[in-house]
Short mmCIF file of N, CA and C in Angstrom, two decimals:
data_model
loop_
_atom_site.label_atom_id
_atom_site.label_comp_id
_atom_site.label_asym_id
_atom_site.label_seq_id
_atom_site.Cartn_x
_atom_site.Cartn_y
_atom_site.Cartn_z
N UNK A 5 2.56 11.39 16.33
CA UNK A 5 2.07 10.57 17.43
C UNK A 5 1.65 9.18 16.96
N UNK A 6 1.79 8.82 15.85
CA UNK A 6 2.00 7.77 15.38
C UNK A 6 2.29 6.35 16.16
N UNK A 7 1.82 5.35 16.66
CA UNK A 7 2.70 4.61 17.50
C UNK A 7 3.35 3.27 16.73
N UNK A 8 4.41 2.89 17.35
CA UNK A 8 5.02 2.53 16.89
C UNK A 8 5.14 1.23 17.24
N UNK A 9 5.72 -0.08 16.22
CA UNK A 9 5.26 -1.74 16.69
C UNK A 9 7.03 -1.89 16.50
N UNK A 10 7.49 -2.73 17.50
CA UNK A 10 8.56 -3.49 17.46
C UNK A 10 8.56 -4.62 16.56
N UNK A 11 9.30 -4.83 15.62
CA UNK A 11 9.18 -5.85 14.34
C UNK A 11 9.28 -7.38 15.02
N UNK A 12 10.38 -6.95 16.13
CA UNK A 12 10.91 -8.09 16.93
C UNK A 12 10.17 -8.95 18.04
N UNK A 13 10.10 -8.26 18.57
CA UNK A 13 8.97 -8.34 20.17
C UNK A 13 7.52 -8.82 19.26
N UNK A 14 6.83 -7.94 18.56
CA UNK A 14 5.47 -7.99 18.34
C UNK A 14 5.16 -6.85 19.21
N UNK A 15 5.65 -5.95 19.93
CA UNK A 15 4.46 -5.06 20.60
C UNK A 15 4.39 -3.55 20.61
N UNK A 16 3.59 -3.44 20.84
CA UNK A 16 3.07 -2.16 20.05
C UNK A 16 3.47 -0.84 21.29
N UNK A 17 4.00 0.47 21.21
CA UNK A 17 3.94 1.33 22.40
C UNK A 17 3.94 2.97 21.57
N UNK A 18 3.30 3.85 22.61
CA UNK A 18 2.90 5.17 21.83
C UNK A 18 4.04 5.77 21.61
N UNK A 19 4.03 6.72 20.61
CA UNK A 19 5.43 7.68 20.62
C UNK A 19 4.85 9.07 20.48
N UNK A 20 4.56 9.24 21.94
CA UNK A 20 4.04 10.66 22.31
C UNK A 20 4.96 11.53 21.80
N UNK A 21 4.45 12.71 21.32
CA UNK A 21 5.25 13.78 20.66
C UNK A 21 5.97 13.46 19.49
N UNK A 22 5.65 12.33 18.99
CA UNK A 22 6.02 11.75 17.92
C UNK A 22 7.36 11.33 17.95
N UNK A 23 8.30 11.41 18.93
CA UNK A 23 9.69 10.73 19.07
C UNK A 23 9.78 10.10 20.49
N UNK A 24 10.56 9.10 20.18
CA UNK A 24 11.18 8.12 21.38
C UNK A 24 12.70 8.12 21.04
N UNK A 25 13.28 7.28 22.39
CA UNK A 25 14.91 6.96 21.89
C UNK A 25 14.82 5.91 22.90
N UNK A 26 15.75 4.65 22.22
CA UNK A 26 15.77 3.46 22.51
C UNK A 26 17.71 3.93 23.11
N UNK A 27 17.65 2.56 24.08
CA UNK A 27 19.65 2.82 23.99
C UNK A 27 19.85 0.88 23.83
N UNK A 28 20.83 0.39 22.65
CA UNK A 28 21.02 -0.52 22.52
C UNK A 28 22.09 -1.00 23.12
N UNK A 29 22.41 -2.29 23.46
CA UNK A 29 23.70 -2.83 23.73
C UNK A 29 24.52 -3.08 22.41
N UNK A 30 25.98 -3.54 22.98
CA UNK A 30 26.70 -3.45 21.36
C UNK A 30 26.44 -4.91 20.32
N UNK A 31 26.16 -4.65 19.38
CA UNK A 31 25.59 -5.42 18.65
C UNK A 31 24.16 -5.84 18.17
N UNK A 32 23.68 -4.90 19.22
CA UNK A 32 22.27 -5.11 19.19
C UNK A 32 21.01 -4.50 18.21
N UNK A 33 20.34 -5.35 17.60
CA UNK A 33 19.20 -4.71 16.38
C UNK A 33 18.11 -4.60 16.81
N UNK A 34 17.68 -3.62 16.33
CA UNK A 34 15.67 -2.78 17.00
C UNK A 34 15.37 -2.76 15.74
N UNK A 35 14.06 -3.25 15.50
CA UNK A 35 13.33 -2.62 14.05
C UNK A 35 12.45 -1.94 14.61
N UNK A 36 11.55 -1.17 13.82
CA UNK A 36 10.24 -0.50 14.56
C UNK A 36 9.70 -0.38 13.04
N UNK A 37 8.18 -0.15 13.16
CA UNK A 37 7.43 0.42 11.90
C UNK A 37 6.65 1.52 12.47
N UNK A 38 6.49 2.83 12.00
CA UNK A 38 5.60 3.64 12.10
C UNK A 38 4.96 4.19 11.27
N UNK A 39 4.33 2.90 10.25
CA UNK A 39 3.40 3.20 9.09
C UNK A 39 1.89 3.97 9.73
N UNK A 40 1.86 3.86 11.15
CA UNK A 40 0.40 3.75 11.44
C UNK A 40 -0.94 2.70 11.04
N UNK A 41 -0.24 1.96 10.68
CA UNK A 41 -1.13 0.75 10.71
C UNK A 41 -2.19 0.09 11.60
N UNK A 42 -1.59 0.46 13.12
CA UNK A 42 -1.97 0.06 14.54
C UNK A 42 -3.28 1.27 14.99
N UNK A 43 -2.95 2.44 14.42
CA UNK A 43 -4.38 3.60 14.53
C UNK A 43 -5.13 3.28 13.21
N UNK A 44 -4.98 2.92 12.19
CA UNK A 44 -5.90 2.45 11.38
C UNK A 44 -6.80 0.93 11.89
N UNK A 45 -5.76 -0.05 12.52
CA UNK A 45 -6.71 -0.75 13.06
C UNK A 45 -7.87 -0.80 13.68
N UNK A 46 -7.10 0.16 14.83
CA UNK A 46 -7.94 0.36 15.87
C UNK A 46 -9.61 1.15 15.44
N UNK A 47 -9.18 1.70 14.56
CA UNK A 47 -10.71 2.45 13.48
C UNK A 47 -11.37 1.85 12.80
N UNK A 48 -10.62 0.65 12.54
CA UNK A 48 -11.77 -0.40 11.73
C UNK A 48 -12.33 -1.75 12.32
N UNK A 49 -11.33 -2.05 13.90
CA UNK A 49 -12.10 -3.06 14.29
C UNK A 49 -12.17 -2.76 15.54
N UNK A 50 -13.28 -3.91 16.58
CA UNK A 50 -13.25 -3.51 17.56
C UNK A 50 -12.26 -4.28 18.60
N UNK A 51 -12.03 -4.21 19.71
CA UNK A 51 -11.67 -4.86 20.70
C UNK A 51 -11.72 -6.59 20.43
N UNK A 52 -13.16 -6.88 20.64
CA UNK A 52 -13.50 -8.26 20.46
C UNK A 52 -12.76 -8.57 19.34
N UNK A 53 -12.31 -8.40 17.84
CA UNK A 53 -11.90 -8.47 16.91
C UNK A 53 -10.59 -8.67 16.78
N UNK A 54 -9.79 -7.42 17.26
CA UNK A 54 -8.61 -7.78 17.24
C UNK A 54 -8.44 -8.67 17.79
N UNK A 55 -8.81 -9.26 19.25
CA UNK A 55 -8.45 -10.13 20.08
C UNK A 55 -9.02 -11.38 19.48
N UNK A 56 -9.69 -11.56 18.56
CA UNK A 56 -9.81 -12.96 18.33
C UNK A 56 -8.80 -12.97 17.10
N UNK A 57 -8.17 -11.98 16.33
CA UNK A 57 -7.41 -12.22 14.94
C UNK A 57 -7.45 -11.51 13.83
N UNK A 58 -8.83 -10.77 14.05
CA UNK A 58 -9.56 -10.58 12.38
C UNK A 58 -8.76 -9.28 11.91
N UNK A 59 -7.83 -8.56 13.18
CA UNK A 59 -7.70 -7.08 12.59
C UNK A 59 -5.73 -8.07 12.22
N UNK A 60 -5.53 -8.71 12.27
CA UNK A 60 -4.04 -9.53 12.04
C UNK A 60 -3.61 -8.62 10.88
N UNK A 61 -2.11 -8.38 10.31
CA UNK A 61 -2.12 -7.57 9.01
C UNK A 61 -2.05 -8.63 8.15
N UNK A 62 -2.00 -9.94 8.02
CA UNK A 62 -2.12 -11.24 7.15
C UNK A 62 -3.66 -11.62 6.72
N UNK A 63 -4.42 -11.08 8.02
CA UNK A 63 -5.93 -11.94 8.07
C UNK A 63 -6.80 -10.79 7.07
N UNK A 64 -7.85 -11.58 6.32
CA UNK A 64 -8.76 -11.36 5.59
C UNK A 64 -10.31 -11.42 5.70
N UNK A 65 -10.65 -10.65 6.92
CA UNK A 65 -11.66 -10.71 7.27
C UNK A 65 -13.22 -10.45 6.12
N UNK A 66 -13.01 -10.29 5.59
CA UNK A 66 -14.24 -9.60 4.33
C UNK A 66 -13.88 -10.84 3.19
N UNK A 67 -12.94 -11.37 2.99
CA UNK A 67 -12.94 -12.45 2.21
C UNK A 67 -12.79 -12.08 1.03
N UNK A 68 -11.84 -10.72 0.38
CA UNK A 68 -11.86 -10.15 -0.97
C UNK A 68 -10.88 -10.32 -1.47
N UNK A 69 -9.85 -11.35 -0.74
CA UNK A 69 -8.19 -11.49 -0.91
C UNK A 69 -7.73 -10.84 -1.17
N UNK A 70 -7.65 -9.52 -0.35
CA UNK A 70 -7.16 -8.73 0.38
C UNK A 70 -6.83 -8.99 1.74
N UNK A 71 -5.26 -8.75 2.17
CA UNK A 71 -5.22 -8.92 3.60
C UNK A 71 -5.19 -7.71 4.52
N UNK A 72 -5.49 -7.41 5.11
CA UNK A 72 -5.65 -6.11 6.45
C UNK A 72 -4.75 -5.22 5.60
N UNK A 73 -2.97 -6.00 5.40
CA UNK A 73 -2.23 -4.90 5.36
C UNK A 73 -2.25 -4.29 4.17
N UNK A 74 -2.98 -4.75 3.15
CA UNK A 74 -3.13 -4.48 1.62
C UNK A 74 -4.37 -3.37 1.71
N UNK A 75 -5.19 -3.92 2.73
CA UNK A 75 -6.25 -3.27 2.88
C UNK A 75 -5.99 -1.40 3.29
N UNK A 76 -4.86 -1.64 4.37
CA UNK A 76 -4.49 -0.62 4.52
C UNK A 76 -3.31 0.14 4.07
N UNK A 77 -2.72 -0.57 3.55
CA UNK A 77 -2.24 0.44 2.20
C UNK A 77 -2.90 1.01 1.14
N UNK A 78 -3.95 0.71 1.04
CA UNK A 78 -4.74 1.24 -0.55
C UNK A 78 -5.95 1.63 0.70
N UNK A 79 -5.56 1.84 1.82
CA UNK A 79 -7.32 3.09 2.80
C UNK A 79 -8.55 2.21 1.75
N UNK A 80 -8.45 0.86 1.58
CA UNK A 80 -10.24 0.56 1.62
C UNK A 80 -10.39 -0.08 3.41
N UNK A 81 -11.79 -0.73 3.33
CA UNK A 81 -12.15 -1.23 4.39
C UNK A 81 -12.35 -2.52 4.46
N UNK A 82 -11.53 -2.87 5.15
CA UNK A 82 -10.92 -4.08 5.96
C UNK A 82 -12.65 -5.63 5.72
N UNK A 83 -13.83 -4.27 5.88
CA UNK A 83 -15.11 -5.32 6.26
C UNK A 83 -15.92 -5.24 5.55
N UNK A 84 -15.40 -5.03 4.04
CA UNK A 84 -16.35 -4.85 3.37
C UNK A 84 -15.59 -5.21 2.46
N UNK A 85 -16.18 -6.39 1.52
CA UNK A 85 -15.97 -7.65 0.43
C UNK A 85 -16.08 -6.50 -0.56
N UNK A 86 -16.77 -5.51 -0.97
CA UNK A 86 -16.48 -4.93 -1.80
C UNK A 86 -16.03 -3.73 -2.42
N UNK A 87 -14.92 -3.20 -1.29
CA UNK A 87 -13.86 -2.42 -1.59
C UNK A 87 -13.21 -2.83 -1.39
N UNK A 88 -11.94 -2.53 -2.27
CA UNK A 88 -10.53 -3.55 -2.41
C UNK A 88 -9.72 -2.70 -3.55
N UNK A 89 -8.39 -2.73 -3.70
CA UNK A 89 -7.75 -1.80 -4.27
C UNK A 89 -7.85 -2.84 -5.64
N UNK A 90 -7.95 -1.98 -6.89
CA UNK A 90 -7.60 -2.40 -8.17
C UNK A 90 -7.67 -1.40 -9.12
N UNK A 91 -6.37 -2.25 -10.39
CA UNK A 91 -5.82 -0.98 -11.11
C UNK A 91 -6.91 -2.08 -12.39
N UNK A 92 -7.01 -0.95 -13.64
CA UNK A 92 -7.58 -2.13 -14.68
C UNK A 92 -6.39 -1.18 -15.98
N UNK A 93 -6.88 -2.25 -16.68
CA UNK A 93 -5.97 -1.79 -18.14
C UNK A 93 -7.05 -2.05 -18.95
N UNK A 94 -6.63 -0.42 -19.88
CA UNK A 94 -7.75 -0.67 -21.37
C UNK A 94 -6.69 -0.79 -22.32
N UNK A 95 -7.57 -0.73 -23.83
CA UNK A 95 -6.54 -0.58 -25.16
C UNK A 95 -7.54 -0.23 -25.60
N UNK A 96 -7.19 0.76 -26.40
CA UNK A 96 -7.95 1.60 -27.75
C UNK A 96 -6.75 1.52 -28.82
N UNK A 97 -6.87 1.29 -29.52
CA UNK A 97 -5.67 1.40 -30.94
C UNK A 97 -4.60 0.69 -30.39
N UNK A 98 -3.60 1.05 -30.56
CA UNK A 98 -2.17 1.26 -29.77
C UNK A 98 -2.26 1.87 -28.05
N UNK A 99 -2.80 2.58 -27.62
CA UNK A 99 -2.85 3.12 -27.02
C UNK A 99 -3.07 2.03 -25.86
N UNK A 100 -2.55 1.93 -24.24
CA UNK A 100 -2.79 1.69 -23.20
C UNK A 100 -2.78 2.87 -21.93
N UNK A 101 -4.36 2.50 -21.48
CA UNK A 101 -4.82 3.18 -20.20
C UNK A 101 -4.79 2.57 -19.17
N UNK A 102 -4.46 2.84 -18.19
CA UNK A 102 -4.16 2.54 -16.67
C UNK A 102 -5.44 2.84 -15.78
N UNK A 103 -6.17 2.46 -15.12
CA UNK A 103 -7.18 3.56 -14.51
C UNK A 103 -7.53 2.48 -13.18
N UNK A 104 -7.69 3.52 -12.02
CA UNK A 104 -7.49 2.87 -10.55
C UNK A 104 -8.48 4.53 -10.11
N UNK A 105 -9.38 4.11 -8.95
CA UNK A 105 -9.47 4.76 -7.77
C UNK A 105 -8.76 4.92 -7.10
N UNK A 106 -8.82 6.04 -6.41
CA UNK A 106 -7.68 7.06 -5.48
C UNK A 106 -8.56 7.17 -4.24
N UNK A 107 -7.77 6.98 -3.19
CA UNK A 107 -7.96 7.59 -2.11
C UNK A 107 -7.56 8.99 -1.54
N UNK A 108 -8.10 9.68 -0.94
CA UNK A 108 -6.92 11.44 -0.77
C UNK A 108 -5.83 11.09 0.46
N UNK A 109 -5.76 9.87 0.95
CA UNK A 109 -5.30 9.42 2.07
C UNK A 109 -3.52 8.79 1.25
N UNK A 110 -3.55 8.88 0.08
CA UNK A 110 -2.32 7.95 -0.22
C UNK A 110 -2.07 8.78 -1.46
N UNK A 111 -0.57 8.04 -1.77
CA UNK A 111 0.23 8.37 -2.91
C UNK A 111 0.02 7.43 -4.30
N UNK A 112 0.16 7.49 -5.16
CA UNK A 112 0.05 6.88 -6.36
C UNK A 112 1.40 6.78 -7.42
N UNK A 113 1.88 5.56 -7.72
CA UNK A 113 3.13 5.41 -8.88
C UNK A 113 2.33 4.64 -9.62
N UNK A 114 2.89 5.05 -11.36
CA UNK A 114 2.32 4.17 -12.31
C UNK A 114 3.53 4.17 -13.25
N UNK A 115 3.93 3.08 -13.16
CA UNK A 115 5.35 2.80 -14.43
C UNK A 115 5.05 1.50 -15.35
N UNK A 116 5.86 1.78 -16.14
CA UNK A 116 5.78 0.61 -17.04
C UNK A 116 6.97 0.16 -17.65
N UNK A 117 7.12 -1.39 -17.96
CA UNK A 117 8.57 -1.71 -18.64
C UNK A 117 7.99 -2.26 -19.63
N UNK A 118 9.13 -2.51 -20.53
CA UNK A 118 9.16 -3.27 -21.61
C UNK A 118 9.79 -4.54 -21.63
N UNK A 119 10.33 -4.86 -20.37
CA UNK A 119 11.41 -6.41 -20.43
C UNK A 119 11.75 -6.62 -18.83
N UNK A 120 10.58 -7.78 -18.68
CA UNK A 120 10.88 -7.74 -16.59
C UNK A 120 12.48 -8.21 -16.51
N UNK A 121 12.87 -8.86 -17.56
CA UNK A 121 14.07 -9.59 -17.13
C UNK A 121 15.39 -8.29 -16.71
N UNK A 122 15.12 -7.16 -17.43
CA UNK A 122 16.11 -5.95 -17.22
C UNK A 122 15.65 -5.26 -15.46
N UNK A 123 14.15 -6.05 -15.04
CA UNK A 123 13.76 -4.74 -14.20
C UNK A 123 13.88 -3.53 -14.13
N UNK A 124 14.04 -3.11 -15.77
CA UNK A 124 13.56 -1.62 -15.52
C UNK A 124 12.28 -0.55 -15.93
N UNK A 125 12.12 -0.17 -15.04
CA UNK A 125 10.66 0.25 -14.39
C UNK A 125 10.59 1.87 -15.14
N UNK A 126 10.03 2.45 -15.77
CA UNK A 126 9.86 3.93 -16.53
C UNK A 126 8.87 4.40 -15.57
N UNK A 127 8.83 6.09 -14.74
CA UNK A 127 7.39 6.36 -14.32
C UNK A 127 6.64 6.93 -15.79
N UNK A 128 4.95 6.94 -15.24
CA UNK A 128 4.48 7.27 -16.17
C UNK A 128 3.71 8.40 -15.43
N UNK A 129 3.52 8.21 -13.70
CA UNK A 129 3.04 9.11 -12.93
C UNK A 129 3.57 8.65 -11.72
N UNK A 130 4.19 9.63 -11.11
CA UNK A 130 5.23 10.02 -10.06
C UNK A 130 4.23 10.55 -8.93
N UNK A 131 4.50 9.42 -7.77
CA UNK A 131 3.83 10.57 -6.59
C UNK A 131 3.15 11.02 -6.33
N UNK A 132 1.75 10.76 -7.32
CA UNK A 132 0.81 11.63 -7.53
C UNK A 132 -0.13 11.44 -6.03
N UNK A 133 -1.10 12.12 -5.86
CA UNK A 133 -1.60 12.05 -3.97
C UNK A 133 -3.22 12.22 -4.28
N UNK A 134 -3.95 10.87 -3.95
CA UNK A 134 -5.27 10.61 -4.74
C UNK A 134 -6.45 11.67 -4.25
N UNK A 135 -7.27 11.84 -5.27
CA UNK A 135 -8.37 12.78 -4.79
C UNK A 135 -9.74 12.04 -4.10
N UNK A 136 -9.78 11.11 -4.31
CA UNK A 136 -10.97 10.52 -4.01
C UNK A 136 -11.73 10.08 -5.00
N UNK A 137 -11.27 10.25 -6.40
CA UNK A 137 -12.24 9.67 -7.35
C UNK A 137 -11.14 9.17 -8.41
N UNK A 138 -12.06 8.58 -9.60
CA UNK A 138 -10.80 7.42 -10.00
C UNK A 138 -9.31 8.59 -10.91
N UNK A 139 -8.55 7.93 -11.15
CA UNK A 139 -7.44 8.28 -12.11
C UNK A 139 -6.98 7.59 -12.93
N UNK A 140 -6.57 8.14 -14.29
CA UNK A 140 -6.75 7.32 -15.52
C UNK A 140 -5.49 7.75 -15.90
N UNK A 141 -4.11 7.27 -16.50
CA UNK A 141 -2.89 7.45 -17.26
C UNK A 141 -2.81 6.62 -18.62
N UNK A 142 -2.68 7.63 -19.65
CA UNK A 142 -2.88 7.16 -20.90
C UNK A 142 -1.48 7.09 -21.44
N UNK A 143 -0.88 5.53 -22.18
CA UNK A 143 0.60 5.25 -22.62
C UNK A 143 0.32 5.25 -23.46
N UNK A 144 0.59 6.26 -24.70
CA UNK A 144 0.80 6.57 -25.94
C UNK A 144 2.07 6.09 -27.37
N UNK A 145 2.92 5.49 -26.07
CA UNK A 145 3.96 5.15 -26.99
C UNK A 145 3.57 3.43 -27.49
N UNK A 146 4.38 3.39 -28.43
CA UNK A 146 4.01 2.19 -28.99
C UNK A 146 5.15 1.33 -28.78
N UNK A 147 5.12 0.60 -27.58
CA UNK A 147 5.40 -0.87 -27.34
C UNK A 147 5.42 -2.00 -27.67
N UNK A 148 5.94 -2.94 -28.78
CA UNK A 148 5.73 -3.94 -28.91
C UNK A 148 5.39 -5.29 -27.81
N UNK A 149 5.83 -4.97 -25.83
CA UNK A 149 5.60 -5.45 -25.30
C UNK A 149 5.97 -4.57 -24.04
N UNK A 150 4.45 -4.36 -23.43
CA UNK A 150 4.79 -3.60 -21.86
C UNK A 150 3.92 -4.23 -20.37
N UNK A 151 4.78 -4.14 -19.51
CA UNK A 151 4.08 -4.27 -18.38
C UNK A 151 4.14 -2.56 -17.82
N UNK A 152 2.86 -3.26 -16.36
CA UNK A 152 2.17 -2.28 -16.21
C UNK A 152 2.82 -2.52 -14.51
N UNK A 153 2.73 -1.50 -13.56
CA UNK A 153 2.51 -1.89 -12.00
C UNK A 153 2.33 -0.61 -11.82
N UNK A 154 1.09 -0.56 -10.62
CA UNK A 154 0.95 0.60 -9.66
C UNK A 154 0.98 0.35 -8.25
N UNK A 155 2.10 1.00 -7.69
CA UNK A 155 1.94 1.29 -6.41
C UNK A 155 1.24 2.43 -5.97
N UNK A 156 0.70 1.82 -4.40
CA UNK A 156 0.02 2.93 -3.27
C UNK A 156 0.91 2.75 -2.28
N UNK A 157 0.87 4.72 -1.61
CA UNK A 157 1.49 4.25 -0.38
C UNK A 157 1.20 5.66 0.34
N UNK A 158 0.77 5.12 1.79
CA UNK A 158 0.51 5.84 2.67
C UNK A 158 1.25 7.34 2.58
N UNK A 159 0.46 8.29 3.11
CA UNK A 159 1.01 9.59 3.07
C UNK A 159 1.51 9.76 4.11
#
């Protein structure tokens, strides 16, 4: 039941029972998103809010540069300057640690390369689905040069 936003239009309509069907003319393109973004809004701001901007998925109401939609991909809160998604990196020896808070609301990827110019990306943790308290991935191999990226993403 998710509802769903037209990419095109801008507007938003329910998809009771969780499916709709559109009928296009020939040639014609529909986007839709049904991240649920639009019921997360609606839970973190009010009426007055959206309608002046602040719930926008660009706008940054809390001022943590974080925008809404970052906000709601990583489930922090939109109004509060100090939750905000972040991964940190340690080093002990050789060794690199990864370590980020989890939400139980989302998924977790942690890969790493050795050469952006190849773009290729190694997992180091696949999929993993957060508990609510932080998570730590320890890279043991020895790299002469690695990057790091973690994605979140809605369940």
């Amino acid at each position: 039941d998710t509802p769903r936003t037209d990419l095109f239009q801008e507007l938003e309509a329910p998809a009771s029972g969780g499916s709709f069907s559109i009928t296009l003319d020939s040639y014609e393109v529909a986007g839709f998103r049904f991240d649920g973004y639009e019921t997360w809004r609606d839970a973190n701001f009010t009426q007055p809010q959206i309608d002046a901007g602040l719930a926008e998925p660009e706008a940054d109401p809390d001022g943590d540069g974080r925008t809404n939609r970052a906000e709601f991909n990583a489930d922090t809160a939109p109004q509060d300057g100090d939750d905000f998604f972040q991964s940190e990196l340690t080093f002990s020896n050789d060794w690199k640690t990864v370590s980020l808070s989890t939400s139980a609301r989302r998924f977790y990827n942690i890969d790493y390369a050795t050469n952006l110019m190849e773009g290729l990306w190694f997992p180091m943790l696949g999929n993993e689905q957060g508990t609510g308290v932080d998570l730590s991935v320890v890279d043991t191999n020895q790299h002469p040069c690695a990057f790091y990226r973690v994605q979140v993403s809605p369940l």
